[in-house]
PDB file of C-alpha atoms in Angstrom:
ATOM      1  CA  UNK A   1      10.675   2.698 -20.588  1.00  0.00           C
ATOM      2  CA  UNK A   2       9.339   2.297 -17.073  1.00  0.00           C
ATOM      3  CA  UNK A   3       6.720   4.966 -16.404  1.00  0.00           C
ATOM      4  CA  UNK A   4       3.960   5.841 -13.971  1.00  0.00           C
ATOM      5  CA  UNK A   5       1.955   9.023 -14.362  1.00  0.00           C
ATOM      6  CA  UNK A   6      -0.425  10.365 -11.747  1.00  0.00           C
ATOM      7  CA  UNK A   7      -3.127  12.922 -12.455  1.00  0.00           C
ATOM      8  CA  UNK A   8      -6.347  14.235 -10.978  1.00  0.00           C
ATOM      9  CA  UNK A   9      -5.097  16.125  -7.977  1.00  0.00           C
ATOM     10  CA  UNK A  10      -6.417  19.535  -7.060  1.00  0.00           C
ATOM     11  CA  UNK A  11      -7.930  21.698  -4.357  1.00  0.00           C
ATOM     12  CA  UNK A  12     -11.289  20.914  -2.784  1.00  0.00           C
ATOM     13  CA  UNK A  13     -13.217  21.827   0.304  1.00  0.00           C
ATOM     14  CA  UNK A  14     -13.712  19.405   3.156  1.00  0.00           C
ATOM     15  CA  UNK A  15     -16.359  16.838   2.295  1.00  0.00           C
ATOM     16  CA  UNK A  16     -15.534  17.011  -1.386  1.00  0.00           C
ATOM     17  CA  UNK A  17     -14.270  14.322  -3.728  1.00  0.00           C
ATOM     18  CA  UNK A  18     -11.430  13.749  -6.163  1.00  0.00           C
ATOM     19  CA  UNK A  19     -10.502  10.882  -8.442  1.00  0.00           C
ATOM     20  CA  UNK A  20      -6.813  10.269  -9.003  1.00  0.00           C
ATOM     21  CA  UNK A  21      -5.445   8.302 -11.924  1.00  0.00           C
ATOM     22  CA  UNK A  22      -2.245   6.296 -12.235  1.00  0.00           C
ATOM     23  CA  UNK A  23      -1.388   5.393 -15.822  1.00  0.00           C
ATOM     24  CA  UNK A  24       1.265   2.709 -16.154  1.00  0.00           C
ATOM     25  CA  UNK A  25       3.291   1.396 -19.039  1.00  0.00           C
ATOM     26  CA  UNK A  26       2.199  -2.124 -19.936  1.00  0.00           C
ATOM     27  CA  UNK A  27       5.526  -3.594 -18.898  1.00  0.00           C
ATOM     28  CA  UNK A  28       4.814  -2.532 -15.372  1.00  0.00           C
ATOM     29  CA  UNK A  29       1.126  -3.188 -15.296  1.00  0.00           C
ATOM     30  CA  UNK A  30       0.649  -6.908 -15.844  1.00  0.00           C
ATOM     31  CA  UNK A  31       0.284  -9.031 -12.723  1.00  0.00           C
ATOM     32  CA  UNK A  32       1.766  -6.440 -10.455  1.00  0.00           C
ATOM     33  CA  UNK A  33       0.645  -4.430  -7.485  1.00  0.00           C
ATOM     34  CA  UNK A  34      -0.096  -0.754  -7.805  1.00  0.00           C
ATOM     35  CA  UNK A  35      -0.029   1.131  -4.560  1.00  0.00           C
ATOM     36  CA  UNK A  36      -1.027   4.651  -3.593  1.00  0.00           C
ATOM     37  CA  UNK A  37       0.988   6.578  -1.067  1.00  0.00           C
ATOM     38  CA  UNK A  38       0.831  10.094   0.265  1.00  0.00           C
ATOM     39  CA  UNK A  39       3.224  12.412   1.980  1.00  0.00           C
ATOM     40  CA  UNK A  40       2.295  15.566   3.821  1.00  0.00           C
ATOM     41  CA  UNK A  41       4.914  18.221   4.645  1.00  0.00           C
ATOM     42  CA  UNK A  42       6.995  17.171   7.606  1.00  0.00           C
ATOM     43  CA  UNK A  43       5.527  13.674   7.706  1.00  0.00           C
ATOM     44  CA  UNK A  44       6.656  10.273   6.504  1.00  0.00           C
ATOM     45  CA  UNK A  45       5.210   8.747   3.369  1.00  0.00           C
ATOM     46  CA  UNK A  46       2.105   6.700   4.162  1.00  0.00           C
ATOM     47  CA  UNK A  47       0.720   3.757   2.230  1.00  0.00           C
ATOM     48  CA  UNK A  48      -3.016   4.215   1.794  1.00  0.00           C
ATOM     49  CA  UNK A  49      -4.222   1.621  -0.720  1.00  0.00           C
ATOM     50  CA  UNK A  50      -3.020  -1.097  -3.068  1.00  0.00           C
ATOM     51  CA  UNK A  51      -4.472  -3.313  -5.758  1.00  0.00           C
ATOM     52  CA  UNK A  52      -3.365  -6.514  -7.449  1.00  0.00           C
ATOM     53  CA  UNK A  53      -3.835  -5.579 -11.082  1.00  0.00           C
ATOM     54  CA  UNK A  54      -6.314  -7.707 -12.965  1.00  0.00           C
ATOM     55  CA  UNK A  55      -7.679  -9.338  -9.834  1.00  0.00           C
ATOM     56  CA  UNK A  56      -9.696  -6.670  -8.003  1.00  0.00           C
ATOM     57  CA  UNK A  57      -7.993  -7.671  -4.749  1.00  0.00           C
ATOM     58  CA  UNK A  58      -7.451  -4.505  -2.750  1.00  0.00           C
ATOM     59  CA  UNK A  59      -6.210  -3.366   0.618  1.00  0.00           C
ATOM     60  CA  UNK A  60      -6.705  -0.035   2.377  1.00  0.00           C
ATOM     61  CA  UNK A  61      -5.128   1.729   5.294  1.00  0.00           C
ATOM     62  CA  UNK A  62      -7.383   2.360   8.280  1.00  0.00           C
ATOM     63  CA  UNK A  63      -7.169   6.106   7.611  1.00  0.00           C
ATOM     64  CA  UNK A  64      -8.823   5.713   4.209  1.00  0.00           C
ATOM     65  CA  UNK A  65     -11.019   2.660   4.623  1.00  0.00           C
ATOM     66  CA  UNK A  66     -14.588   3.435   3.622  1.00  0.00           C
ATOM     67  CA  UNK A  67     -13.729   6.777   2.027  1.00  0.00           C
ATOM     68  CA  UNK A  68     -11.259   5.808  -0.705  1.00  0.00           C
ATOM     69  CA  UNK A  69     -11.932   3.231  -3.409  1.00  0.00           C
ATOM     70  CA  UNK A  70      -9.584   1.647  -5.917  1.00  0.00           C
ATOM     71  CA  UNK A  71     -10.605   0.599  -9.406  1.00  0.00           C
ATOM     72  CA  UNK A  72      -8.810  -0.178 -12.631  1.00  0.00           C
ATOM     73  CA  UNK A  73      -9.213  -0.030 -16.378  1.00  0.00           C
ATOM     74  CA  UNK A  74      -7.018  -2.754 -17.789  1.00  0.00           C
ATOM     75  CA  UNK A  75      -7.474  -1.624 -21.380  1.00  0.00           C
ATOM     76  CA  UNK A  76      -5.913   1.696 -20.381  1.00  0.00           C
ATOM     77  CA  UNK A  77      -3.394   0.234 -17.889  1.00  0.00           C
ATOM     78  CA  UNK A  78      -4.768   2.694 -15.377  1.00  0.00           C
ATOM     79  CA  UNK A  79      -5.597   2.447 -11.701  1.00  0.00           C
ATOM     80  CA  UNK A  80      -7.949   4.960 -10.129  1.00  0.00           C
ATOM     81  CA  UNK A  81      -8.220   6.145  -6.544  1.00  0.00           C
ATOM     82  CA  UNK A  82     -11.601   7.696  -5.872  1.00  0.00           C
ATOM     83  CA  UNK A  83     -11.511   9.786  -2.725  1.00  0.00           C
ATOM     84  CA  UNK A  84     -14.703  10.924  -1.021  1.00  0.00           C
ATOM     85  CA  UNK A  85     -15.509  12.824   2.163  1.00  0.00           C
ATOM     86  CA  UNK A  86     -12.089  14.433   2.001  1.00  0.00           C
ATOM     87  CA  UNK A  87     -10.698  15.986   5.153  1.00  0.00           C
ATOM     88  CA  UNK A  88      -8.003  18.631   5.664  1.00  0.00           C
ATOM     89  CA  UNK A  89      -5.722  15.882   6.997  1.00  0.00           C
ATOM     90  CA  UNK A  90      -5.872  14.232   3.564  1.00  0.00           C
ATOM     91  CA  UNK A  91      -3.825  17.125   2.199  1.00  0.00           C
ATOM     92  CA  UNK A  92      -0.615  15.681   0.773  1.00  0.00           C
ATOM     93  CA  UNK A  93       1.308  14.801  -2.342  1.00  0.00           C
ATOM     94  CA  UNK A  94      -0.115  11.553  -3.655  1.00  0.00           C
ATOM     95  CA  UNK A  95       2.065   9.012  -5.428  1.00  0.00           C
ATOM     96  CA  UNK A  96       1.410   5.745  -7.178  1.00  0.00           C
ATOM     97  CA  UNK A  97       3.988   3.006  -7.303  1.00  0.00           C
ATOM     98  CA  UNK A  98       4.494  -0.374  -8.896  1.00  0.00           C
ATOM     99  CA  UNK A  99       6.011  -3.526  -7.533  1.00  0.00           C
ATOM    100  CA  UNK A 100       5.813  -7.290  -7.360  1.00  0.00           C
ATOM    101  CA  UNK A 101       3.022  -8.234  -4.999  1.00  0.00           C
ATOM    102  CA  UNK A 102       3.846  -9.545  -1.549  1.00  0.00           C
ATOM    103  CA  UNK A 103       1.473 -11.390   0.743  1.00  0.00           C
ATOM    104  CA  UNK A 104      -0.410 -10.926   2.917  1.00  0.00           C
ATOM    105  CA  UNK A 105      -1.629  -8.090   0.739  1.00  0.00           C
ATOM    106  CA  UNK A 106      -1.462  -5.624   3.614  1.00  0.00           C
ATOM    107  CA  UNK A 107       2.307  -5.798   3.056  1.00  0.00           C
ATOM    108  CA  UNK A 108       1.759  -3.714  -0.058  1.00  0.00           C
ATOM    109  CA  UNK A 109       1.068  -0.664   2.101  1.00  0.00           C
ATOM    110  CA  UNK A 110       4.793  -0.738   2.873  1.00  0.00           C
ATOM    111  CA  UNK A 111       6.867   1.251   0.401  1.00  0.00           C
ATOM    112  CA  UNK A 112       9.777  -1.199   0.578  1.00  0.00           C
ATOM    113  CA  UNK A 113       7.947  -3.526  -1.809  1.00  0.00           C
ATOM    114  CA  UNK A 114       7.787  -0.962  -4.622  1.00  0.00           C
ATOM    115  CA  UNK A 115      10.419  -0.426  -7.281  1.00  0.00           C
ATOM    116  CA  UNK A 116       8.952   2.273  -9.496  1.00  0.00           C
ATOM    117  CA  UNK A 117       7.316   5.542  -8.543  1.00  0.00           C
ATOM    118  CA  UNK A 118       5.454   8.342 -10.255  1.00  0.00           C
ATOM    119  CA  UNK A 119       6.137  12.028  -9.762  1.00  0.00           C
ATOM    120  CA  UNK A 120       3.057  12.643  -7.656  1.00  0.00           C
ATOM    121  CA  UNK A 121      -0.040  14.807  -7.766  1.00  0.00           C
ATOM    122  CA  UNK A 122      -0.963  17.341  -5.105  1.00  0.00           C
ATOM    123  CA  UNK A 123      -4.223  17.124  -3.179  1.00  0.00           C
ATOM    124  CA  UNK A 124      -5.229  20.054  -0.994  1.00  0.00           C
ATOM    125  CA  UNK A 125      -8.329  19.970   1.186  1.00  0.00           C
ATOM    126  CA  UNK A 126      -9.461  23.170   2.847  1.00  0.00           C
ATOM    127  CA  UNK A 127     -11.711  23.389   5.886  1.00  0.00           C
TER     128      UNK A 127
END
C-alpha cells in the first residue's frame, strides 16, 4: 500500500523551530525524491524542499534556504524537515510527496513531478 505520513506540526512563536517528519512505505522510498510542499489559505501550493533519497542531494526554495534543512533516516524510511527561525509567513499546511526524480533537481520543487501525497501537518507561527 502506498503511504506517506507527515507529523511534527504545531504552533510556535516567531523565531521558533519545528521538525517535521515524513514516513514512507519502503516501496515508495527507494531511489525516489521526497519533496516538501506547503499551502497557506488562499494561496497556491509551494514547493519548499526536496531530497533524492539515499544520496543527500537536496534543493531548497529561496524562501526557505538557510532556515530549513532536510535530512533522512534510511533505516526508518523517513525524511525530516527541520525548520528554524520560523516566521508568521511560514504558517501553512505542510505536505510531503513522493515521485521519480527529475533533473535538474530544482524541478522537484514543482508538484507535477509527484505521484503520491501525504495528508499534511499544520504549522502555525504566531508573531
